[in-house]
Coordinates of C-alpha atoms in Angstrom, one line a residue:
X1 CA 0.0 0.0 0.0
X2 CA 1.3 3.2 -0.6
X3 CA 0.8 6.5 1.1
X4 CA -0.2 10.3 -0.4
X5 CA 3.9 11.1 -1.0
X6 CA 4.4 7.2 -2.5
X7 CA 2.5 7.6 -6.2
X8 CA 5.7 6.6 -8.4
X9 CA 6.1 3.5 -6.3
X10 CA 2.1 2.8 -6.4
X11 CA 2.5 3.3 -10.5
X12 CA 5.2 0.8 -10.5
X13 CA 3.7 -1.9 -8.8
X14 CA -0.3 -1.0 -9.9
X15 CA 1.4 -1.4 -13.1
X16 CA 2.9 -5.0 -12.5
X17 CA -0.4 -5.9 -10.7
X18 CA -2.6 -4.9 -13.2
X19 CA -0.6 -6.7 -16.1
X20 CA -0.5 -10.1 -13.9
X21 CA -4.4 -10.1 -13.3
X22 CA -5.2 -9.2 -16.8
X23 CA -2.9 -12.1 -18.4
X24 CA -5.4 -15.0 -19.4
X25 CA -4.9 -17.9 -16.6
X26 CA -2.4 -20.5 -17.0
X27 CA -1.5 -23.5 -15.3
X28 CA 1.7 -22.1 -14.1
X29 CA 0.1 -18.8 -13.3
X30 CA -2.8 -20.1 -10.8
X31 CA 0.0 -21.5 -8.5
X32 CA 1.5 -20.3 -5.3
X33 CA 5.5 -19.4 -5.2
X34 CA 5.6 -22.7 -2.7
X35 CA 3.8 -24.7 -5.5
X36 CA 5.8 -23.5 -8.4
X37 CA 8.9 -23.9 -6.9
X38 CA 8.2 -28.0 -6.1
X39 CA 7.1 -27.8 -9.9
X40 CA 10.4 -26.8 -11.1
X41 CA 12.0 -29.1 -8.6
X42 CA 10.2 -32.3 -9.6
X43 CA 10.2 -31.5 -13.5
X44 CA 13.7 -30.8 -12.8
X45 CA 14.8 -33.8 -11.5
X46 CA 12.4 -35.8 -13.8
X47 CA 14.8 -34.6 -16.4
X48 CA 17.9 -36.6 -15.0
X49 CA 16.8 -40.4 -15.6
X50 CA 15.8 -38.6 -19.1
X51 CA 19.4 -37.4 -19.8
X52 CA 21.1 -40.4 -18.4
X53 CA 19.3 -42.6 -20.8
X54 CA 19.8 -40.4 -23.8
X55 CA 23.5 -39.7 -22.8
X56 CA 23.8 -43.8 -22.2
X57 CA 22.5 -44.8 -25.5
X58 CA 24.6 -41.9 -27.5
X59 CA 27.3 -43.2 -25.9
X60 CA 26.5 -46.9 -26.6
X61 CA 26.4 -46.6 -30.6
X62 CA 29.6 -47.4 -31.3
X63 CA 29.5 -50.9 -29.4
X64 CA 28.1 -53.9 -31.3
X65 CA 24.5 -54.6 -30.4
X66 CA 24.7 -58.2 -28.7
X67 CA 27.5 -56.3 -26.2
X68 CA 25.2 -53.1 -26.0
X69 CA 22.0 -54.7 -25.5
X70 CA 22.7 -56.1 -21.7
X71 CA 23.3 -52.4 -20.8
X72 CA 20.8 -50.7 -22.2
X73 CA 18.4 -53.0 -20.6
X74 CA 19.8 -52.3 -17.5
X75 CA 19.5 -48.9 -18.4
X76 CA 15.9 -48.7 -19.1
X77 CA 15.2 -50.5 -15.3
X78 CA 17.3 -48.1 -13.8
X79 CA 15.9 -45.4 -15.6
X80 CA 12.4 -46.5 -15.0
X81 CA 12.7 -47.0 -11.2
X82 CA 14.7 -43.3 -11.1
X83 CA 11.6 -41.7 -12.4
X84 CA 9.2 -43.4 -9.5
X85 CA 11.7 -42.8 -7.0
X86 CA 11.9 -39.2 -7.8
X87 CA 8.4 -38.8 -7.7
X88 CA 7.7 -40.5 -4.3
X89 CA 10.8 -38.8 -2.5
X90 CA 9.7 -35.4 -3.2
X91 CA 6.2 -36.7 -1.6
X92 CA 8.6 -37.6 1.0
X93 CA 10.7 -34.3 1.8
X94 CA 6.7 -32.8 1.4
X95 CA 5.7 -34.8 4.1
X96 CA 2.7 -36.7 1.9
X97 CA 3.9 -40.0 2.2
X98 CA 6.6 -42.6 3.8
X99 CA 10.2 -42.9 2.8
X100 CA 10.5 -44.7 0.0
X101 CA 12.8 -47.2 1.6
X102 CA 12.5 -50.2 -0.8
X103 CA 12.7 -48.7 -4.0
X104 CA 15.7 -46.6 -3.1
X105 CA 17.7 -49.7 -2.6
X106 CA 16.1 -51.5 -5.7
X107 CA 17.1 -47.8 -7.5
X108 CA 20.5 -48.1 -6.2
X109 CA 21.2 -51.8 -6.7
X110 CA 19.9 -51.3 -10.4
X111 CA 22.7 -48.5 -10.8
X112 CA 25.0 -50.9 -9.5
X113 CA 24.1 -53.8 -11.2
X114 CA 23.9 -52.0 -14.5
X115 CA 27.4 -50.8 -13.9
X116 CA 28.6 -54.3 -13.1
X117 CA 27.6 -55.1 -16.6
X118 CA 29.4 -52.4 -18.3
X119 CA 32.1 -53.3 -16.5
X120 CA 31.4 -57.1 -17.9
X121 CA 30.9 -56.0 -21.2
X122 CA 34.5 -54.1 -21.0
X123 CA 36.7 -57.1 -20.0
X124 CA 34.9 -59.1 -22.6
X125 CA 35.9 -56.6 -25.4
X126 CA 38.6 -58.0 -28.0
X127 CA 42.0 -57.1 -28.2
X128 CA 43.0 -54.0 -29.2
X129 CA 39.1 -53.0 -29.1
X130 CA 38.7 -49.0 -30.8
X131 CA 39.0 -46.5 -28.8
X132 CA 35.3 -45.8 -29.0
X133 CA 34.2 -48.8 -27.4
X134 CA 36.3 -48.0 -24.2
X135 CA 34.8 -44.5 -24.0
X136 CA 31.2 -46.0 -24.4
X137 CA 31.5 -48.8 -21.7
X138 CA 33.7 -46.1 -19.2
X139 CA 31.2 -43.5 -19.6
X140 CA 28.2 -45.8 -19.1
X141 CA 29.7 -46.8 -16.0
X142 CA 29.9 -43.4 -14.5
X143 CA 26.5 -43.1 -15.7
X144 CA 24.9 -45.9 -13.5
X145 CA 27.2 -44.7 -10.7
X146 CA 26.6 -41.0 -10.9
X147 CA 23.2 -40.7 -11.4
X148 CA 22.5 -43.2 -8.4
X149 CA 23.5 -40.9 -5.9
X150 CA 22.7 -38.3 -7.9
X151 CA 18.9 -39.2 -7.7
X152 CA 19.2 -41.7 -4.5
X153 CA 20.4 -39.3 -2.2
X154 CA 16.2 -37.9 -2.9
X155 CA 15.7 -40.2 -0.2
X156 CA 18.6 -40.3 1.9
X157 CA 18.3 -38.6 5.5
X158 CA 21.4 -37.0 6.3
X159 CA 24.5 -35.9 4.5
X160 CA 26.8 -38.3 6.3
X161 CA 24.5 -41.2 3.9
X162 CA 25.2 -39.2 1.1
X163 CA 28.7 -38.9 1.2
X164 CA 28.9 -43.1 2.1
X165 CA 27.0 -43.1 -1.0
X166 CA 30.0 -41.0 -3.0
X167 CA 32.6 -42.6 -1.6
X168 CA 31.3 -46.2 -2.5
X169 CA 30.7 -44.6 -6.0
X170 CA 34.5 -43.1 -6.2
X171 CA 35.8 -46.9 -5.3
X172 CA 34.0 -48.5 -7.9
X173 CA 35.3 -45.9 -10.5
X174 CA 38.6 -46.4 -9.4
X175 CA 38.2 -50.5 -8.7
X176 CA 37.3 -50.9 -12.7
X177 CA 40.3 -48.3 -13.8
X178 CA 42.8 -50.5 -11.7
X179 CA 41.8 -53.6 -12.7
X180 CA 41.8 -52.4 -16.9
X181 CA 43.6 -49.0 -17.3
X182 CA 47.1 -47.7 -17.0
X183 CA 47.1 -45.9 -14.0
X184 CA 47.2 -42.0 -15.0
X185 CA 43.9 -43.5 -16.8
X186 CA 42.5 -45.3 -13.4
X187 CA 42.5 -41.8 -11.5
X188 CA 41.1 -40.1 -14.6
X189 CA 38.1 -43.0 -14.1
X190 CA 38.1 -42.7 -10.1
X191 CA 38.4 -38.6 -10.5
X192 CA 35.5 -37.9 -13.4
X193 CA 32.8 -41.1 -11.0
X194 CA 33.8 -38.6 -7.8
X195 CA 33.0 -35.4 -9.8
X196 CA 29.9 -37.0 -11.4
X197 CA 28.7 -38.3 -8.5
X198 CA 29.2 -35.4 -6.2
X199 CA 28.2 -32.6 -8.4
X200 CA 25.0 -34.4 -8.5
X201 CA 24.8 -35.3 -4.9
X202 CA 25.7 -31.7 -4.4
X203 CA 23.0 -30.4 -6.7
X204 CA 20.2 -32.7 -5.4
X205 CA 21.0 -32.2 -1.4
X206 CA 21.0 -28.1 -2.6
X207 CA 17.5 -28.3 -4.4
X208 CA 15.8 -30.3 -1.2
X209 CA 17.5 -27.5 1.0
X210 CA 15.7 -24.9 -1.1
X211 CA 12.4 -26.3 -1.7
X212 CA 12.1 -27.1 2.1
X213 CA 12.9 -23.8 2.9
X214 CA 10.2 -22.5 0.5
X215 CA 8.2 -24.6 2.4
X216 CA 9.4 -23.2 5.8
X217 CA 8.5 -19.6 4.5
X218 CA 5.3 -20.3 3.0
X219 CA 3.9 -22.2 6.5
X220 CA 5.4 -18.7 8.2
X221 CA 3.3 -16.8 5.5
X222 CA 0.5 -18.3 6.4
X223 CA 0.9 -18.2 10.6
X224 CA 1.5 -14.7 9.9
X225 CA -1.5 -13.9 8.5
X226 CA -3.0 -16.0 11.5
X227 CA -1.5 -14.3 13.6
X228 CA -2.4 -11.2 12.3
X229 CA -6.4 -12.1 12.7
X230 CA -5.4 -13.1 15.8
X231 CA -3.7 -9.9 17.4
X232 CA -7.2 -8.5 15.7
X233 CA -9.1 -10.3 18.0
X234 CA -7.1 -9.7 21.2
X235 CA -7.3 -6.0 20.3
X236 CA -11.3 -6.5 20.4
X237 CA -11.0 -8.5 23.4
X238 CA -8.8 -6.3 25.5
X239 CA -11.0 -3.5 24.5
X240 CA -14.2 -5.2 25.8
X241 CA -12.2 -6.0 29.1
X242 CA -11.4 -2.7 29.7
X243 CA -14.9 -1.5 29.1
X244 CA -16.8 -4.3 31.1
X245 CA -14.3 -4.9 33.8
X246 CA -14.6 -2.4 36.0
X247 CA -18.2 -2.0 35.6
X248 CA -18.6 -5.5 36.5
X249 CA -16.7 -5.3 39.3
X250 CA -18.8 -2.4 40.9
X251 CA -22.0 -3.9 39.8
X252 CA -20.9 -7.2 42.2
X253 CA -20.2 -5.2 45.1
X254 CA -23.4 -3.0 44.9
X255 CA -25.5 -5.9 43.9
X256 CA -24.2 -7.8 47.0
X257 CA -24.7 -4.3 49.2
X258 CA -28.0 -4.8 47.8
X259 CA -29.0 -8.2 49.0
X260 CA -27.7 -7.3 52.2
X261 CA -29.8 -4.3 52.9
X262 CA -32.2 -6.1 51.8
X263 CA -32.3 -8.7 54.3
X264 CA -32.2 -6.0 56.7
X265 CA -35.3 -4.4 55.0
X266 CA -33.2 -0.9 54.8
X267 CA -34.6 1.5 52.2
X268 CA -30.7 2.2 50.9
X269 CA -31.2 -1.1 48.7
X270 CA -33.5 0.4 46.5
X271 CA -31.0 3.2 45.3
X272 CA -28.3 0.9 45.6
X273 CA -30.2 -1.6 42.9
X274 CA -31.0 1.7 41.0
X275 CA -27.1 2.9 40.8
X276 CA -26.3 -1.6 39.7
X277 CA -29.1 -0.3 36.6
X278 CA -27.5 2.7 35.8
X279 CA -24.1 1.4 35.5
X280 CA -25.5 -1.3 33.7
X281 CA -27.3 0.7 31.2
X282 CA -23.9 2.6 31.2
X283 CA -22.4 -0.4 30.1
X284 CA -24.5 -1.4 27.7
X285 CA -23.6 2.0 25.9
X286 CA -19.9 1.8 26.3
X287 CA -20.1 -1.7 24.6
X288 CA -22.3 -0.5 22.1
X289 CA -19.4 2.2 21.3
X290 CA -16.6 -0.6 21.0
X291 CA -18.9 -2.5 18.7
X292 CA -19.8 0.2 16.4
X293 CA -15.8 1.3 16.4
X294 CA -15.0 -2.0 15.4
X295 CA -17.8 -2.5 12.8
X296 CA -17.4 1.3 11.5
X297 CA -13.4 1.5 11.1
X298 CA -11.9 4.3 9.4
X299 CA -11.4 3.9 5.7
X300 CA -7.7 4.5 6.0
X301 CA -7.2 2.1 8.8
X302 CA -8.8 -0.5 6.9
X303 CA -6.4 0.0 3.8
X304 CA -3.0 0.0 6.0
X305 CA -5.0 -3.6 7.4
X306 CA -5.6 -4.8 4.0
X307 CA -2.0 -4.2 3.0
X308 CA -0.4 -5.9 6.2
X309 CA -2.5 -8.9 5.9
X310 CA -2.3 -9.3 2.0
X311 CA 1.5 -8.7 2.1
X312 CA 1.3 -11.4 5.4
X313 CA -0.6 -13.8 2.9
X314 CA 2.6 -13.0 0.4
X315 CA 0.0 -11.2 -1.8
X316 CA 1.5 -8.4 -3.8
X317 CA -1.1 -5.6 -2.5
X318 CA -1.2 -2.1 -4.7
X319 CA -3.5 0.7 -3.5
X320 CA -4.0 4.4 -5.0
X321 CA -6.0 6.9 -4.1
X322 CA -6.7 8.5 -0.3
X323 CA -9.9 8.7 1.8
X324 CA -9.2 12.3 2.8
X325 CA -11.9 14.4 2.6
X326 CA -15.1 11.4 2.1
X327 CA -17.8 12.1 5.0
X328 CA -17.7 9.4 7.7
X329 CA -20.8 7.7 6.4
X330 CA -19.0 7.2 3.1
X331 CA -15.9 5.8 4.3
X332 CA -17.5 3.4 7.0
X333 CA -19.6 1.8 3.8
X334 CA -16.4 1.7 1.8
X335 CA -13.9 0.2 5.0
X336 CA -16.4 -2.7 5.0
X337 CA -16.2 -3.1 1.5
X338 CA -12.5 -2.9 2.0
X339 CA -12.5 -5.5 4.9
X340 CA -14.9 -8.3 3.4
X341 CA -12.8 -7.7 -0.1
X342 CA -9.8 -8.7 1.5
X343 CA -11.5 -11.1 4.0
X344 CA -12.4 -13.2 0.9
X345 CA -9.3 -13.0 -1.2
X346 CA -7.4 -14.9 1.3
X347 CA -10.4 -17.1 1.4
X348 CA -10.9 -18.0 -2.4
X349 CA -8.7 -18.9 -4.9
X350 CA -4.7 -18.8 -5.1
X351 CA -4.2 -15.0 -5.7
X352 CA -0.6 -13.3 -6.0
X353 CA -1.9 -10.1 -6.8
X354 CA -4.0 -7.6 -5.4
X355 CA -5.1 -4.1 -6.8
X356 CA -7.1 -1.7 -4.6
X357 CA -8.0 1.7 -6.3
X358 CA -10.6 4.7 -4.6
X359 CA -10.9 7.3 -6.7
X360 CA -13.9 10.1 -6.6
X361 CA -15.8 11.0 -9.9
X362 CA -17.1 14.8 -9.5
X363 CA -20.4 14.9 -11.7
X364 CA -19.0 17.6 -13.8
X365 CA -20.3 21.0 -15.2
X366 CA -23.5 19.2 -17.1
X367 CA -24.9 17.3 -13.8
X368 CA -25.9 20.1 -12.0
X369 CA -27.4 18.6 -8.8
X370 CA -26.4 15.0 -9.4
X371 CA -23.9 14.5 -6.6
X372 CA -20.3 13.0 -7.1
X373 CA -19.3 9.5 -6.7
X374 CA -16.5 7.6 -4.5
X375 CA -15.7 4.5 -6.4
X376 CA -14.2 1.4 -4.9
X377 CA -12.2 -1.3 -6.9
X378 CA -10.6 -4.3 -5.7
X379 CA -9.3 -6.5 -8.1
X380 CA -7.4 -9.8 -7.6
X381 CA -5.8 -12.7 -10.0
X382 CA -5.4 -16.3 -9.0
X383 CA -9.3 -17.2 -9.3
X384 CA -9.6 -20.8 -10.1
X385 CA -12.4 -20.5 -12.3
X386 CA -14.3 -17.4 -14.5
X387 CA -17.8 -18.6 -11.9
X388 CA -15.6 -18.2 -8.4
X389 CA -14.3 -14.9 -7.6
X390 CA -12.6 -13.2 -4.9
X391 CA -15.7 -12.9 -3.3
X392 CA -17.4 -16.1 -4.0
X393 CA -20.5 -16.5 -6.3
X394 CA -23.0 -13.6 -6.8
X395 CA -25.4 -14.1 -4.5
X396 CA -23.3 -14.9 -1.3
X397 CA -23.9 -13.6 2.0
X398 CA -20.8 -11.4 2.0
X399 CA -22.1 -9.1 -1.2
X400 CA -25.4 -9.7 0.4
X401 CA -24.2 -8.0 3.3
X402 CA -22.0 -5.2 1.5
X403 CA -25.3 -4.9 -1.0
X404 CA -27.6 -3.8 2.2
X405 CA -25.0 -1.3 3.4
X406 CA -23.8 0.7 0.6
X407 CA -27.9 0.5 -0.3
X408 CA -28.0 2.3 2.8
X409 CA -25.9 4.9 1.5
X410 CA -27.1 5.2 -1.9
X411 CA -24.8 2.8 -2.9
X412 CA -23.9 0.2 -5.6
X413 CA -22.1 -3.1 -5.7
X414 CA -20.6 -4.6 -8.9
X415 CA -18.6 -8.3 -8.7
X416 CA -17.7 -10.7 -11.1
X417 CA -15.4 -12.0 -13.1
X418 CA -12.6 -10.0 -14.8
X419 CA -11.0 -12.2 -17.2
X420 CA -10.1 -15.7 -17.3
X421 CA -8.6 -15.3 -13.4
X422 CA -9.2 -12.1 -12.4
X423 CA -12.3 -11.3 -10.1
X424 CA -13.2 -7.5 -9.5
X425 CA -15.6 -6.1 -7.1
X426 CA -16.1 -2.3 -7.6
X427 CA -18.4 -0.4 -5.0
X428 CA -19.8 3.3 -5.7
X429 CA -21.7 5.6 -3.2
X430 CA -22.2 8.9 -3.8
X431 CA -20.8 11.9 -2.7
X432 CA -22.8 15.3 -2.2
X433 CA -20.3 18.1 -4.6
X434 CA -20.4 20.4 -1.3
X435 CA -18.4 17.3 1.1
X436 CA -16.0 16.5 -1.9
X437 CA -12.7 18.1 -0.5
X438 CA -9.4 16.6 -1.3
X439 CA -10.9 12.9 -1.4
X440 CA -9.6 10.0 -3.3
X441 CA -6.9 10.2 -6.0
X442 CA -6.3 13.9 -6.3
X443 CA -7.7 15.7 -9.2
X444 CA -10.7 17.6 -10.1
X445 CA -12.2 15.4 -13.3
X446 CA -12.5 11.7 -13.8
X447 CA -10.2 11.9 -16.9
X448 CA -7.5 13.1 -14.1
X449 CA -8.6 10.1 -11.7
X450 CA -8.1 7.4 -14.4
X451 CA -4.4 8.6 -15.3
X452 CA -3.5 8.5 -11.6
X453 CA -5.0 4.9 -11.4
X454 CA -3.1 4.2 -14.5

């Protein structure tokens, strides 16, 4: 939200608001930053058993087909069980399921396996095999290796099992290069299967730090904006307290003077029973005061709420315009507009965006007695559907509600859809042209009002 002095920064991000709720809804676009980020995560790591088994068979080609063909069945298990295990380890670190103990160890024993029979397929080669066909069988074998701790370690708890996982990785690398190779070429072998290997070790331990940090920060979102309803409510509460207390209090002692003089059939129980109803009736009309308070907030009190909360959701919340100068009756229509607005945009849908806009039409030089207008719009994306909005369907009890009040005013309510994913609720209630001072967005013409919305 931004303040009188704050209208560059208000154009920069109404701008970026505005643009993001009139795109058309996507698939990628309806989703929370928690919810994108494990998207990119899974489709990333879906990618790896792709790129092993396209980098396996490139690099099988060259090796006659009765030798290649026990590797790249191998290859298609190993790929086959990397793409469920990667899929049911990310349930995992998401907490939607158990670990997925047995397929990690069939994943890993695959890798194994299928690097046992490049190996094979190696010391079978002829004498003096081409150059090629050592390259294929080597780089196969760090293949299997790499990618199962690359991918394994998706379901490994600490970092002391991803390491043994390494290590055991590094020692079949260099294992094969002793028992074939030179030895320059044995700690090439051992060097590339710990690089391979770790990098993607590294790289998959790094992406389930992030996304369970995203997690961390979207769970603190949301208490946030619990806590934020919450402090609301103590607010109310203490207020009440500080009313009712007190009173209470005297009302038990002169009720209990009371009964006593009463027993004693003393005329002072009369007036004392007469001051207990008078500081009950005084009460009643102190809490009637902290109700209507709460119920009638300032319009401006309600925007700096509906920024704090919406920014506590993690909703990007864009507001232009200032109440200055609207007659109380005006503003207390258009704060519970403001409140239910935001109320149901935290409510409904999956919105990252959030526009709020007051602006006050004068009726101009040709309406001579029609009085001018304070408009209202709150606009939101993230909608899952062109029937839901922000607010719910059409005839809910919340625009019920906001209908009978603005009514009350003179007013008008508008809500529905705004686009594919957009919902916008826009509320007007006139304005008599003699109680128009500087209210709204400054200006004196609605031409003037638009630009500074724009």
């Amino acid at each position: 939200m931004t303040g009188t002095g704050d209208h560059e920064d208000a154009a920069t991000y109404g701008a970026t608001a505005q643009a993001a709720i009139r795109r058309p809804g996507r698939w990628w676009g309806r989703k929370g930053t928690a919810a994108k980020v494990e998207s990119y995560t899974r489709i990333s790591f879906h990618l790896f058993p792709v790129a092993q088994l396209v980098t396996a068979l490139l690099s099988l080609t060259p090796v006659p087909a009765r030798s290649a063909l026990p590797v790249a069945g191998a290859l298609l298990v190993h790929v086959v069980l990397g793409l469920r295990l990667t899929g049911q380890a990310l349930d995992w670190v998401a907490g939607r399921r158990a670990r997925p103990r047995r397929l990690l160890f069939a994943y890993m024993a695959c890798g194994f396996a299928g690097a046992a029979i490049a190996a094979l397929v190696l010391v079978k080669l002829p004498d003096d095999p081409p150059a090629t066909y050592y390259t294929a069988c080597v780089g196969t074998y760090v293949l299997f290796l790499a990618f199962s701790c690359g991918l394994g370690v998706l379901a490994l708890r600490t970092h002391r099992q991803s390491l043994v996982a390494v290590a055991v990785a590094t020692f079949g690398g260099w294992l094969l290069g002793s028992a074939l190779l030179p030895a320059p070429a044995a700690a090439a072998l051992a060097l590339s299967t710990l690089l391979s290997a770790g990098g993607l070790t590294l790289a998959s331990r790094f992406s389930i730090w992030l996304l369970q940090a995203v997690y961390e920060l979207d769970e603190a979102r949301h208490t946030r904006a619990r806590l934020a309803v919450a402090e609301e409510r103590l607010r109310f509460g203490r207020d009440l307290h500080d009313v009712l207390g007190r009173n209470l209090s005297v009302i038990a002692l002169k009720s209990e003077l009371a009964v006593q003089l009463a027993r004693r059939e003393r005329p002072e129980a009369v007036e004392q029973m007469a001051e207990v109803q008078r500081i009950a009736q005084e009460s009643q009309r102190e809490v009637r005061e902290v109700v209507r308070g709460y119920r009638e907030a300032d319009l401006y009190t309600e925007l700096l709420g509906a920024r704090g909360v919406l920014s506590a959701a993690g909703i990007t919340c864009t507001v232009t315009g200032t109440p200055t100068g609207l007659p109380r009756p005006v503003q207390a229509a258009l704060a519970w507009v403001v409140r239910e607005a935001v109320t149901n945009v935290l409510r409904h849908g999956n919105a990252a965006h959030c526009r709020i806009a007051l602006t006050v039409v004068p009726a101009g030089p040709r309406a001579e007695g029609r009085p001018a207008v304070a408009e209202l719009t709150v606009e939101n994306d993230g909608v899952p559907s062109a029937s839901a909005g922000s607010s719910g369907s059409t005839g809910g009890h919340g625009l019920a509600g906001l209908r009978e009040r603005l009514a009350a005013e003179q007013g008008t309510l508008e809500a529905g859809p705004a686009g594919k994913s957009a919902f916008r609720l826009v509320a007007r209630v006139p304005v008599p042209a003699d109680e128009v001072a500087e209210a709204g967005v400054p200006g004196e013409t609605a031409e003037r009002a638009r630009q500074e919305l724009e």
